[in-house]
Amino acid sequence: RWTVLQETGDGWLRSPVGVACLPDGRTVVADSVLEELWMFDGEGRSLGRIETGPLARPTGLAFDGFRSRLWVVETLAHRVRAFDLHGHELARIGSRGAGPGEFNFPTRVALDESGGFWVTDSLNFRLQHFDANGQYLSELGSAGDRPGGFARPRGISVDGSGRIFVVDALFDAIQIFDPTGQLLLIFGGRGEEPGEFWLPSDVIVDGHGHAFVSDAYNSRLQVFAYHPPERVTQ
């Protein structure tokens, strides 16, 4: 069963690039051209705009259900903000720069199991890690074409054991790191065959050992099974 989210009740979505699913079945969509957030119910019907005020190219979304806050990446403002579901601002982090807690065209955000979150700081060629209150903790990666380096990090997802899955659009690959930043695995490469990518844009890991990768220029979604080390039996 599937549903199309398109009609907002005040027009049509134009560039829906970020999605966050709420525990009650509602969905929040970030439209980077409209510069707005829209809420939909479980049947795909529009529940209206979340009145945050104008957003500067909203892209990545992540919902912290425990604290009932929605983290929003504003790519053109080089920052991340948190809102409640009525649009009231709860937190704001970042400005343009290369220091800790600063960003250069961030794109995606993913929660970890502690309520903290990782942000892909794309043109600083790194990931940044923050606690649940938005305080800077650490960073991972640097510019480079060797394993562990980044060219255009975009999509990111964190599994239940803290492993970090990162899409690099220019390398057409997925890199997986452990919670300390140790590289565990790289897979992918440019191409059209199964397991190959052409400008992939995002990755989502579910709780059942599956990784879903949006393979943008191949116009497809690829699904991979992975086996976390603690589940491997000899």
Short mmCIF file of C-alpha atoms in Angstrom, two decimals:
data_model
loop_
_atom_site.label_atom_id
_atom_site.label_comp_id
_atom_site.label_asym_id
_atom_site.label_seq_id
_atom_site.Cartn_x
_atom_site.Cartn_y
_atom_site.Cartn_z
CA ARG A 1 0.00 0.00 0.00
CA TRP A 2 1.29 3.45 -0.85
CA THR A 3 0.10 7.06 -0.73
CA VAL A 4 1.11 10.12 -2.73
CA LEU A 5 1.80 13.29 -0.73
CA GLN A 6 1.46 16.17 -3.16
CA GLU A 7 -1.52 18.47 -2.59
CA THR A 8 -0.95 20.83 0.35
CA GLY A 9 -4.41 22.39 0.41
CA ASP A 10 -2.77 25.66 -0.63
CA GLY A 11 -1.19 24.46 -3.86
CA TRP A 12 1.26 21.72 -4.73
CA LEU A 13 4.58 20.66 -3.27
CA ARG A 14 7.36 21.86 -5.55
CA SER A 15 10.59 20.42 -4.20
CA PRO A 16 9.94 17.97 -1.33
CA VAL A 17 13.42 16.96 -0.21
CA GLY A 18 13.12 16.14 3.49
CA VAL A 19 10.71 13.79 5.27
CA ALA A 20 10.18 12.96 8.94
CA CYS A 21 7.67 10.34 10.12
CA LEU A 22 5.98 10.90 13.47
CA PRO A 23 5.05 8.09 15.88
CA ASP A 24 1.32 8.70 15.37
CA GLY A 25 1.53 8.17 11.60
CA ARG A 26 1.71 11.80 10.54
CA THR A 27 4.44 12.95 8.15
CA VAL A 28 6.31 16.23 7.94
CA VAL A 29 7.71 17.28 4.56
CA ALA A 30 10.33 20.00 3.94
CA ASP A 31 9.88 21.78 0.60
CA SER A 32 13.14 23.51 -0.31
CA VAL A 33 11.59 25.75 -2.98
CA LEU A 34 8.50 26.79 -1.02
CA GLU A 35 10.82 27.15 2.01
CA GLU A 36 8.12 25.65 4.22
CA LEU A 37 7.24 22.59 6.29
CA TRP A 38 3.95 20.79 5.66
CA MET A 39 2.14 18.18 7.76
CA PHE A 40 0.19 15.23 6.33
CA ASP A 41 -1.93 12.62 8.08
CA GLY A 42 -1.52 8.86 7.70
CA GLU A 43 -3.75 8.82 4.61
CA GLY A 44 -1.74 11.51 2.83
CA ARG A 45 -4.19 14.36 3.45
CA SER A 46 -2.70 17.76 4.14
CA LEU A 47 -3.00 19.03 7.72
CA GLY A 48 -1.55 22.39 6.78
CA ARG A 49 1.66 24.32 7.00
CA ILE A 50 3.78 24.33 10.16
CA GLU A 51 4.05 28.05 10.85
CA THR A 52 7.78 28.43 11.40
CA GLY A 53 8.16 31.52 9.25
CA PRO A 54 10.36 31.47 6.12
CA LEU A 55 13.11 28.86 6.09
CA ALA A 56 16.33 29.23 4.09
CA ARG A 57 16.26 26.13 1.85
CA PRO A 58 15.07 23.50 4.35
CA THR A 59 16.44 20.07 3.49
CA GLY A 60 17.06 17.46 6.19
CA LEU A 61 14.51 16.65 8.90
CA ALA A 62 14.59 14.47 12.02
CA PHE A 63 11.94 14.16 14.73
CA ASP A 64 12.95 13.53 18.34
CA GLY A 65 9.80 11.93 19.74
CA PHE A 66 11.03 11.82 23.33
CA ARG A 67 11.47 15.60 23.42
CA SER A 68 8.81 16.32 20.79
CA ARG A 69 11.09 18.47 18.70
CA LEU A 70 11.72 18.60 14.96
CA TRP A 71 15.28 19.30 13.84
CA VAL A 72 15.43 21.16 10.50
CA VAL A 73 18.54 21.73 8.38
CA GLU A 74 18.51 25.14 6.68
CA THR A 75 21.11 24.68 3.97
CA LEU A 76 21.35 28.28 2.74
CA ALA A 77 21.47 29.67 6.28
CA HIS A 78 24.22 27.19 7.28
CA ARG A 79 22.41 26.19 10.46
CA VAL A 80 20.11 23.68 12.15
CA ARG A 81 17.02 24.71 14.11
CA ALA A 82 14.59 22.82 16.34
CA PHE A 83 10.83 23.51 16.41
CA ASP A 84 7.84 22.06 18.16
CA LEU A 85 5.06 20.83 15.91
CA HIS A 86 3.28 24.19 16.17
CA GLY A 87 6.27 25.96 14.66
CA HIS A 88 7.73 27.53 17.81
CA GLU A 89 11.51 27.66 17.73
CA LEU A 90 13.19 25.68 20.52
CA ALA A 91 16.87 25.79 19.55
CA ARG A 92 19.22 27.17 16.91
CA ILE A 93 22.79 26.11 16.19
CA GLY A 94 25.38 27.09 13.64
CA SER A 95 26.46 29.80 11.25
CA ARG A 96 28.71 29.73 8.22
CA GLY A 97 32.24 28.64 8.98
CA ALA A 98 34.57 25.69 9.41
CA GLY A 99 34.92 25.60 13.20
CA PRO A 100 33.16 23.29 15.66
CA GLY A 101 29.42 23.85 15.46
CA GLU A 102 29.71 25.86 12.24
CA PHE A 103 28.50 24.69 8.82
CA ASN A 104 29.10 25.14 5.11
CA PHE A 105 25.96 24.04 3.27
CA PRO A 106 24.72 21.29 5.59
CA THR A 107 22.22 18.89 4.04
CA ARG A 108 20.91 16.11 6.30
CA VAL A 109 20.41 15.26 9.97
CA ALA A 110 19.98 11.88 11.69
CA LEU A 111 19.23 11.07 15.33
CA ASP A 112 21.24 8.61 17.37
CA GLU A 113 19.90 6.37 20.14
CA SER A 114 20.72 8.90 22.88
CA GLY A 115 18.66 11.68 21.29
CA GLY A 116 21.76 13.38 19.94
CA PHE A 117 22.17 13.87 16.21
CA TRP A 118 24.64 13.90 13.34
CA VAL A 119 24.65 16.55 10.57
CA THR A 120 26.25 16.19 7.14
CA ASP A 121 28.32 19.36 6.78
CA SER A 122 28.69 18.90 3.05
CA LEU A 123 31.14 21.56 1.90
CA ASN A 124 33.25 21.19 5.02
CA PHE A 125 33.52 17.51 3.98
CA ARG A 126 32.65 16.16 7.41
CA LEU A 127 29.94 15.02 9.80
CA GLN A 128 29.31 16.82 13.06
CA HIS A 129 27.86 15.22 16.19
CA PHE A 130 25.71 17.10 18.72
CA ASP A 131 23.97 16.10 21.93
CA ALA A 132 20.20 16.27 22.40
CA ASN A 133 20.44 19.97 23.36
CA GLY A 134 22.46 20.90 20.30
CA GLN A 135 25.86 21.09 22.03
CA TYR A 136 28.81 20.17 19.82
CA LEU A 137 30.44 16.81 20.64
CA SER A 138 32.76 15.78 17.82
CA GLU A 139 33.31 15.55 14.07
CA LEU A 140 34.15 12.82 11.60
CA GLY A 141 35.83 12.93 8.19
CA SER A 142 37.70 15.36 5.96
CA ALA A 143 38.10 16.14 2.27
CA GLY A 144 39.77 13.33 0.35
CA ASP A 145 39.33 10.41 -2.01
CA ARG A 146 40.69 7.73 0.32
CA PRO A 147 38.51 5.50 2.52
CA GLY A 148 37.06 7.63 5.30
CA GLY A 149 37.32 10.83 3.27
CA PHE A 150 34.43 12.71 1.68
CA ALA A 151 33.74 14.61 -1.53
CA ARG A 152 30.02 15.39 -1.16
CA PRO A 153 28.55 13.77 1.95
CA ARG A 154 24.77 14.04 1.84
CA GLY A 155 22.42 11.43 3.23
CA ILE A 156 23.01 9.95 6.67
CA SER A 157 21.36 7.36 8.91
CA VAL A 158 22.28 5.85 12.28
CA ASP A 159 21.30 2.32 13.26
CA GLY A 160 20.34 1.02 16.70
CA SER A 161 23.95 0.21 17.58
CA GLY A 162 25.22 3.66 16.67
CA ARG A 163 26.76 2.76 13.32
CA ILE A 164 26.70 5.70 10.92
CA PHE A 165 25.78 5.21 7.25
CA VAL A 166 26.84 8.08 4.97
CA VAL A 167 26.06 8.66 1.29
CA ASP A 168 28.79 10.35 -0.73
CA ALA A 169 27.14 11.61 -3.92
CA LEU A 170 30.33 12.19 -5.92
CA PHE A 171 31.97 8.90 -4.94
CA ASP A 172 28.68 7.03 -5.64
CA ALA A 173 29.27 5.06 -2.47
CA ILE A 174 28.08 4.38 1.07
CA GLN A 175 30.55 4.44 3.94
CA ILE A 176 29.75 2.88 7.31
CA PHE A 177 31.48 4.01 10.53
CA ASP A 178 31.26 2.78 14.10
CA PRO A 179 30.19 5.26 16.84
CA THR A 180 33.83 6.26 17.45
CA GLY A 181 34.38 7.16 13.78
CA GLN A 182 36.25 4.00 12.78
CA LEU A 183 35.54 3.07 9.16
CA LEU A 184 33.90 -0.36 8.91
CA LEU A 185 32.87 -0.78 5.29
CA ILE A 186 32.52 0.94 1.90
CA PHE A 187 30.25 -0.31 -0.85
CA GLY A 188 28.97 0.96 -4.18
CA GLY A 189 30.63 2.65 -7.16
CA ARG A 190 29.47 4.42 -10.33
CA GLY A 191 27.21 2.33 -12.54
CA GLU A 192 23.74 1.02 -13.30
CA GLU A 193 24.08 -2.56 -12.07
CA PRO A 194 22.68 -3.79 -8.74
CA GLY A 195 24.82 -2.40 -5.94
CA GLU A 196 26.10 0.48 -8.08
CA PHE A 197 24.95 4.10 -7.89
CA TRP A 198 24.75 7.31 -9.87
CA LEU A 199 24.60 10.37 -7.64
CA PRO A 200 22.89 8.72 -4.66
CA SER A 201 21.25 11.23 -2.33
CA ASP A 202 20.08 9.57 0.90
CA VAL A 203 20.11 6.42 3.01
CA ILE A 204 17.70 5.13 5.65
CA VAL A 205 18.43 2.17 7.94
CA ASP A 206 15.49 0.37 9.54
CA GLY A 207 15.45 -1.79 12.64
CA HIS A 208 15.55 -5.06 10.71
CA GLY A 209 18.98 -4.96 9.07
CA HIS A 210 17.97 -3.18 5.86
CA ALA A 211 19.52 -0.09 4.27
CA PHE A 212 17.43 1.82 1.72
CA VAL A 213 19.43 4.01 -0.69
CA SER A 214 17.88 6.59 -3.04
CA ASP A 215 19.87 6.13 -6.25
CA ALA A 216 18.84 9.46 -7.77
CA TYR A 217 20.19 9.53 -11.32
CA ASN A 218 19.40 5.83 -11.82
CA SER A 219 15.79 6.71 -10.85
CA ARG A 220 15.49 3.88 -8.35
CA LEU A 221 15.60 2.85 -4.72
CA GLN A 222 17.99 0.04 -3.79
CA VAL A 223 17.56 -2.08 -0.67
CA PHE A 224 20.45 -3.86 1.02
CA ALA A 225 20.58 -6.36 3.89
CA TYR A 226 23.40 -6.05 6.37
CA HIS A 227 24.42 -8.12 9.36
CA PRO A 228 25.71 -6.15 12.35
CA PRO A 229 28.71 -7.86 13.96
CA GLU A 230 26.89 -8.85 17.14
CA ARG A 231 24.38 -10.83 15.04
CA VAL A 232 26.96 -12.86 13.15
CA THR A 233 27.26 -16.46 14.34
CA GLN A 234 30.18 -18.77 13.63
#
